[in-house]
Amino acid sequence: MPNYKIIVEYDGTNFVGWQQQANGHSIQSALQESVFKLSGEKVVIYGAGRTDAGVHAYCQSASFSINKKIATDVIRDGLNQHLRPKLISIQKAELVDDDFHARFSAKKRWYEYKIINRRSPLTIDANRAWCVHKKLNIEKMKSESFSFLGKHDLNAFRSAHCQSKNSIKTIDSINIENEDEKIIFQVSAKSFLHSQVRIMVGTLVDIAKGNINKTILDIYKNKIDSDLLS
C-alpha cells in the first residue's frame, strides 16, 4: 500500500486546530475529505504536530496510505484542487517507506510566536501576531527564556486538556529576536505538550510586563500553575 508524505502550509484562523473534532472544521478533516475526493478512499491523515486553534503552519509534515498508487505531482495538485477555497496548500508530496509516520517519525518540531508590542491595534498582522499594548522588558524576557532550555517538568506549562501522561520535555533551542515593535519567539524540541508554547510565551510576557514577580525557575521549583500567575 503506497505511503505518502505531504508538506502542508495553512492559515489556521478559521479552524479548530489540526485534529478532527466535533465542534468545528479542522485541518485534518479538510485534508481527509480532499484525499477521498481524489482517490475515492477514506483515510486517516497523521500530522507531525497537532496545532491548536488559530495556529498557522509553513511546513507541516503529514502522512497517509491509500490502496492505489498515484503520481506525487497528481497528489499535490489534486489535493490542492479539492482544498480550494480553504487556506490550506500542499507544497510537496512524496512516496515514503511503509514505516514512515509523520507523528512518530518526526525528529524535531519548530514553533514561532510573533508579538507586536504597541498601543495601536493590528491590521496587516491581525491573526498573525499577538498585540501586547503594555511596554515589555525585552531583556528580562530574553534572560528568563533561557531557563526553558534543557530537560524540565513542564506540567505548569500545559493546558488542562493535555492528555500526555508525562510532562517532562526537553527544549533543544530557544531564541527571542526583536526589532522595533516586533518580537519573534522561536523554540524547538522533539515534542511539546498541549498549548505548551502559548503558555510559555504568555508567562514570559507576564514577567516582562511586571505583572508577576516569579521567575521561570520559581515555577519549576514550586510547581506553580502558570494559569494562576497573572
Tab-separated table of C-alpha atoms in Angstrom:
chain	number	residue	atom	x	y	z
A	1	MET	CA	0.000	0.000	0.000
A	2	PRO	CA	1.658	3.285	-1.092
A	3	ASN	CA	2.543	5.591	1.789
A	4	TYR	CA	2.682	9.322	1.084
A	5	LYS	CA	4.225	12.241	2.916
A	6	ILE	CA	2.872	15.697	2.194
A	7	ILE	CA	4.185	19.099	3.267
A	8	VAL	CA	1.289	21.346	4.205
A	9	GLU	CA	1.026	25.103	4.632
A	10	TYR	CA	-2.112	26.568	6.176
A	11	ASP	CA	-3.781	29.544	7.766
A	12	GLY	CA	-5.347	28.216	10.957
A	13	THR	CA	-7.560	31.232	11.673
A	14	ASN	CA	-10.880	29.594	10.806
A	15	PHE	CA	-10.035	26.090	12.015
A	16	VAL	CA	-10.405	24.433	15.429
A	17	GLY	CA	-6.855	23.131	15.075
A	18	TRP	CA	-5.189	20.218	13.338
A	19	GLN	CA	-7.088	17.374	14.975
A	20	GLN	CA	-10.541	16.353	13.785
A	21	GLN	CA	-13.200	17.479	16.274
A	22	ALA	CA	-16.969	17.539	16.509
A	23	ASN	CA	-17.151	21.249	17.295
A	24	GLY	CA	-15.825	22.677	14.028
A	25	HIS	CA	-13.673	22.356	10.916
A	26	SER	CA	-10.140	21.025	11.360
A	27	ILE	CA	-7.105	20.848	9.085
A	28	GLN	CA	-7.048	17.053	9.385
A	29	SER	CA	-10.690	16.634	8.324
A	30	ALA	CA	-10.256	19.013	5.367
A	31	LEU	CA	-7.254	17.022	4.132
A	32	GLN	CA	-9.024	13.684	4.605
A	33	GLU	CA	-12.040	14.917	2.631
A	34	SER	CA	-9.717	16.030	-0.170
A	35	VAL	CA	-7.973	12.647	-0.306
A	36	PHE	CA	-11.379	10.967	-0.525
A	37	LYS	CA	-12.435	13.223	-3.410
A	38	LEU	CA	-9.171	12.495	-5.229
A	39	SER	CA	-8.833	8.754	-4.613
A	40	GLY	CA	-12.266	7.553	-3.503
A	41	GLU	CA	-10.656	6.142	-0.350
A	42	LYS	CA	-11.304	7.082	3.269
A	43	VAL	CA	-8.044	7.609	5.125
A	44	VAL	CA	-6.671	8.940	8.385
A	45	ILE	CA	-4.019	11.602	7.857
A	46	TYR	CA	-1.415	11.945	10.596
A	47	GLY	CA	0.372	15.233	11.235
A	48	ALA	CA	3.793	15.781	12.772
A	49	GLY	CA	2.246	18.388	15.057
A	50	ARG	CA	-1.324	18.722	16.290
A	51	THR	CA	-1.546	22.501	16.177
A	52	ASP	CA	-4.132	24.343	18.273
A	53	ALA	CA	-6.988	26.528	17.046
A	54	GLY	CA	-5.776	29.601	15.189
A	55	VAL	CA	-2.218	28.301	14.748
A	56	HIS	CA	-0.714	28.515	11.260
A	57	ALA	CA	1.874	26.275	9.605
A	58	TYR	CA	4.537	26.917	6.987
A	59	CYS	CA	5.877	23.379	6.747
A	60	GLN	CA	3.685	20.800	8.488
A	61	SER	CA	4.572	17.211	7.615
A	62	ALA	CA	1.680	14.751	7.273
A	63	SER	CA	1.305	11.188	6.036
A	64	PHE	CA	-1.346	8.769	4.783
A	65	SER	CA	-1.641	5.475	2.899
A	66	ILE	CA	-4.012	4.548	0.065
A	67	ASN	CA	-4.516	1.384	-1.970
A	68	LYS	CA	-3.836	2.858	-5.388
A	69	LYS	CA	-0.536	4.359	-6.474
A	70	ILE	CA	-0.895	7.931	-7.708
A	71	ALA	CA	1.903	10.103	-9.070
A	72	THR	CA	3.150	12.545	-6.445
A	73	ASP	CA	2.532	15.618	-8.596
A	74	VAL	CA	-1.062	14.432	-9.075
A	75	ILE	CA	-1.382	14.005	-5.290
A	76	ARG	CA	-0.133	17.566	-4.757
A	77	ASP	CA	-2.177	19.222	-7.496
A	78	GLY	CA	-5.278	17.098	-6.959
A	79	LEU	CA	-5.436	17.778	-3.232
A	80	ASN	CA	-4.893	21.487	-3.820
A	81	GLN	CA	-7.753	21.489	-6.318
A	82	HIS	CA	-10.143	19.874	-3.838
A	83	LEU	CA	-8.970	22.036	-0.930
A	84	ARG	CA	-9.945	25.305	-2.622
A	85	PRO	CA	-11.042	27.826	-1.373
A	86	LYS	CA	-9.794	26.743	2.070
A	87	LEU	CA	-6.493	28.357	3.046
A	88	ILE	CA	-4.628	25.047	3.004
A	89	SER	CA	-1.899	24.346	0.456
A	90	ILE	CA	0.040	21.169	-0.321
A	91	GLN	CA	3.596	22.272	-1.052
A	92	LYS	CA	5.051	18.861	-1.822
A	93	ALA	CA	4.093	15.182	-1.977
A	94	GLU	CA	6.427	12.187	-1.997
A	95	LEU	CA	6.348	8.418	-1.656
A	96	VAL	CA	7.972	7.235	1.569
A	97	ASP	CA	8.779	3.923	3.244
A	98	ASP	CA	5.895	1.905	4.653
A	99	ASP	CA	7.048	2.506	8.225
A	100	PHE	CA	7.118	6.303	7.896
A	101	HIS	CA	4.616	8.009	10.206
A	102	ALA	CA	4.521	11.818	10.262
A	103	ARG	CA	3.928	11.986	14.001
A	104	PHE	CA	6.155	9.195	15.300
A	105	SER	CA	8.960	9.578	12.741
A	106	ALA	CA	9.418	13.290	13.459
A	107	LYS	CA	12.827	14.078	14.968
A	108	LYS	CA	12.222	17.715	15.856
A	109	ARG	CA	9.464	20.314	15.791
A	110	TRP	CA	9.799	24.089	15.488
A	111	TYR	CA	7.368	26.768	16.607
A	112	GLU	CA	7.451	30.515	16.072
A	113	TYR	CA	5.361	33.019	18.023
A	114	LYS	CA	5.087	36.633	16.893
A	115	ILE	CA	4.332	39.534	19.223
A	116	ILE	CA	3.732	43.157	18.250
A	117	ASN	CA	4.382	45.439	21.228
A	118	ARG	CA	2.487	48.680	20.597
A	119	ARG	CA	-0.559	50.681	21.665
A	120	SER	CA	-2.312	50.685	18.288
A	121	PRO	CA	-4.383	47.677	17.146
A	122	LEU	CA	-3.141	45.339	14.418
A	123	THR	CA	-4.291	45.375	10.799
A	124	ILE	CA	-1.878	43.571	8.445
A	125	ASP	CA	-0.652	41.320	11.257
A	126	ALA	CA	-4.139	40.584	12.611
A	127	ASN	CA	-4.443	36.789	13.083
A	128	ARG	CA	-0.669	36.577	12.599
A	129	ALA	CA	0.571	38.045	15.864
A	130	TRP	CA	-0.356	38.828	19.458
A	131	CYS	CA	-0.658	42.557	20.053
A	132	VAL	CA	0.613	43.389	23.551
A	133	HIS	CA	-0.156	47.004	24.419
A	134	LYS	CA	1.871	47.376	27.624
A	135	LYS	CA	5.588	48.067	27.180
A	136	LEU	CA	7.611	44.880	27.616
A	137	ASN	CA	11.009	44.465	29.238
A	138	ILE	CA	12.581	42.562	26.340
A	139	GLU	CA	15.883	41.880	28.090
A	140	LYS	CA	14.029	40.365	31.058
A	141	MET	CA	12.011	38.246	28.654
A	142	LYS	CA	15.163	37.016	26.912
A	143	SER	CA	17.053	36.208	30.111
A	144	GLU	CA	14.108	34.303	31.603
A	145	SER	CA	13.590	32.320	28.391
A	146	PHE	CA	16.958	30.571	28.821
A	147	SER	CA	15.550	28.769	31.871
A	148	PHE	CA	13.409	26.716	29.490
A	149	LEU	CA	16.454	25.174	27.801
A	150	GLY	CA	17.149	21.536	28.586
A	151	LYS	CA	15.082	18.879	30.307
A	152	HIS	CA	12.352	20.036	32.714
A	153	ASP	CA	8.997	19.051	34.150
A	154	LEU	CA	6.717	21.413	32.198
A	155	ASN	CA	3.490	20.449	33.927
A	156	ALA	CA	2.808	24.124	34.727
A	157	PHE	CA	3.097	24.977	31.038
A	158	ARG	CA	0.370	22.813	29.562
A	159	SER	CA	-3.381	23.181	29.283
A	160	ALA	CA	-5.885	21.366	31.473
A	161	HIS	CA	-6.912	19.408	28.367
A	162	CYS	CA	-3.454	17.912	27.819
A	163	GLN	CA	-3.659	14.109	27.716
A	164	SER	CA	0.064	13.371	27.908
A	165	LYS	CA	0.958	11.106	30.835
A	166	ASN	CA	4.479	12.521	31.040
A	167	SER	CA	5.058	16.275	31.384
A	168	ILE	CA	8.863	16.077	31.209
A	169	LYS	CA	10.136	17.619	27.970
A	170	THR	CA	13.487	18.723	26.581
A	171	ILE	CA	13.755	22.110	24.879
A	172	ASP	CA	16.595	21.972	22.340
A	173	SER	CA	16.723	25.628	21.365
A	174	ILE	CA	15.007	28.881	22.219
A	175	ASN	CA	15.526	32.319	20.756
A	176	ILE	CA	13.895	35.733	21.073
A	177	GLU	CA	14.640	38.384	18.476
A	178	ASN	CA	13.244	41.892	18.453
A	179	GLU	CA	13.292	44.762	16.009
A	180	ASP	CA	11.348	47.925	16.769
A	181	GLU	CA	7.887	46.754	17.888
A	182	LYS	CA	8.219	43.174	16.596
A	183	ILE	CA	9.276	40.312	18.870
A	184	ILE	CA	9.812	36.817	17.437
A	185	PHE	CA	9.904	33.846	19.816
A	186	GLN	CA	11.320	30.618	18.331
A	187	VAL	CA	11.564	27.255	20.057
A	188	SER	CA	12.404	23.700	19.010
A	189	ALA	CA	12.033	20.303	20.660
A	190	LYS	CA	11.264	16.737	19.703
A	191	SER	CA	7.762	17.124	21.128
A	192	PHE	CA	5.560	19.563	23.031
A	193	LEU	CA	2.654	19.391	25.461
A	194	HIS	CA	-0.803	20.715	24.605
A	195	SER	CA	-0.691	24.554	24.410
A	196	GLN	CA	2.857	24.477	25.824
A	197	VAL	CA	4.295	27.151	23.531
A	198	ARG	CA	1.374	29.535	24.081
A	199	ILE	CA	1.664	29.195	27.853
A	200	MET	CA	5.459	29.578	27.783
A	201	VAL	CA	5.156	32.788	25.767
A	202	GLY	CA	2.259	34.064	27.884
A	203	THR	CA	4.249	33.530	31.074
A	204	LEU	CA	7.302	35.315	29.651
A	205	VAL	CA	5.087	38.232	28.606
A	206	ASP	CA	3.597	38.459	32.117
A	207	ILE	CA	7.115	38.525	33.562
A	208	ALA	CA	8.184	41.154	31.003
A	209	LYS	CA	5.132	43.282	31.863
A	210	GLY	CA	5.966	43.108	35.553
A	211	ASN	CA	2.575	41.523	36.268
A	212	ILE	CA	4.193	38.680	38.215
A	213	ASN	CA	7.364	38.622	40.271
A	214	LYS	CA	8.033	34.910	39.866
A	215	THR	CA	10.823	33.559	37.685
A	216	ILE	CA	10.630	30.508	35.438
A	217	LEU	CA	12.843	28.701	37.966
A	218	ASP	CA	10.356	29.618	40.735
A	219	ILE	CA	7.600	27.995	38.704
A	220	TYR	CA	9.665	24.822	38.229
A	221	LYS	CA	10.688	24.687	41.880
A	222	ASN	CA	7.277	25.347	43.388
A	223	LYS	CA	5.226	23.658	40.650
A	224	ILE	CA	3.101	26.793	40.358
A	225	ASP	CA	0.220	26.613	37.905
A	226	SER	CA	1.126	29.302	35.353
A	227	ASP	CA	-2.588	29.916	34.673
A	228	LEU	CA	-2.824	31.371	38.189
A	229	LEU	CA	0.193	33.659	37.947
A	230	SER	CA	-1.308	36.593	36.074
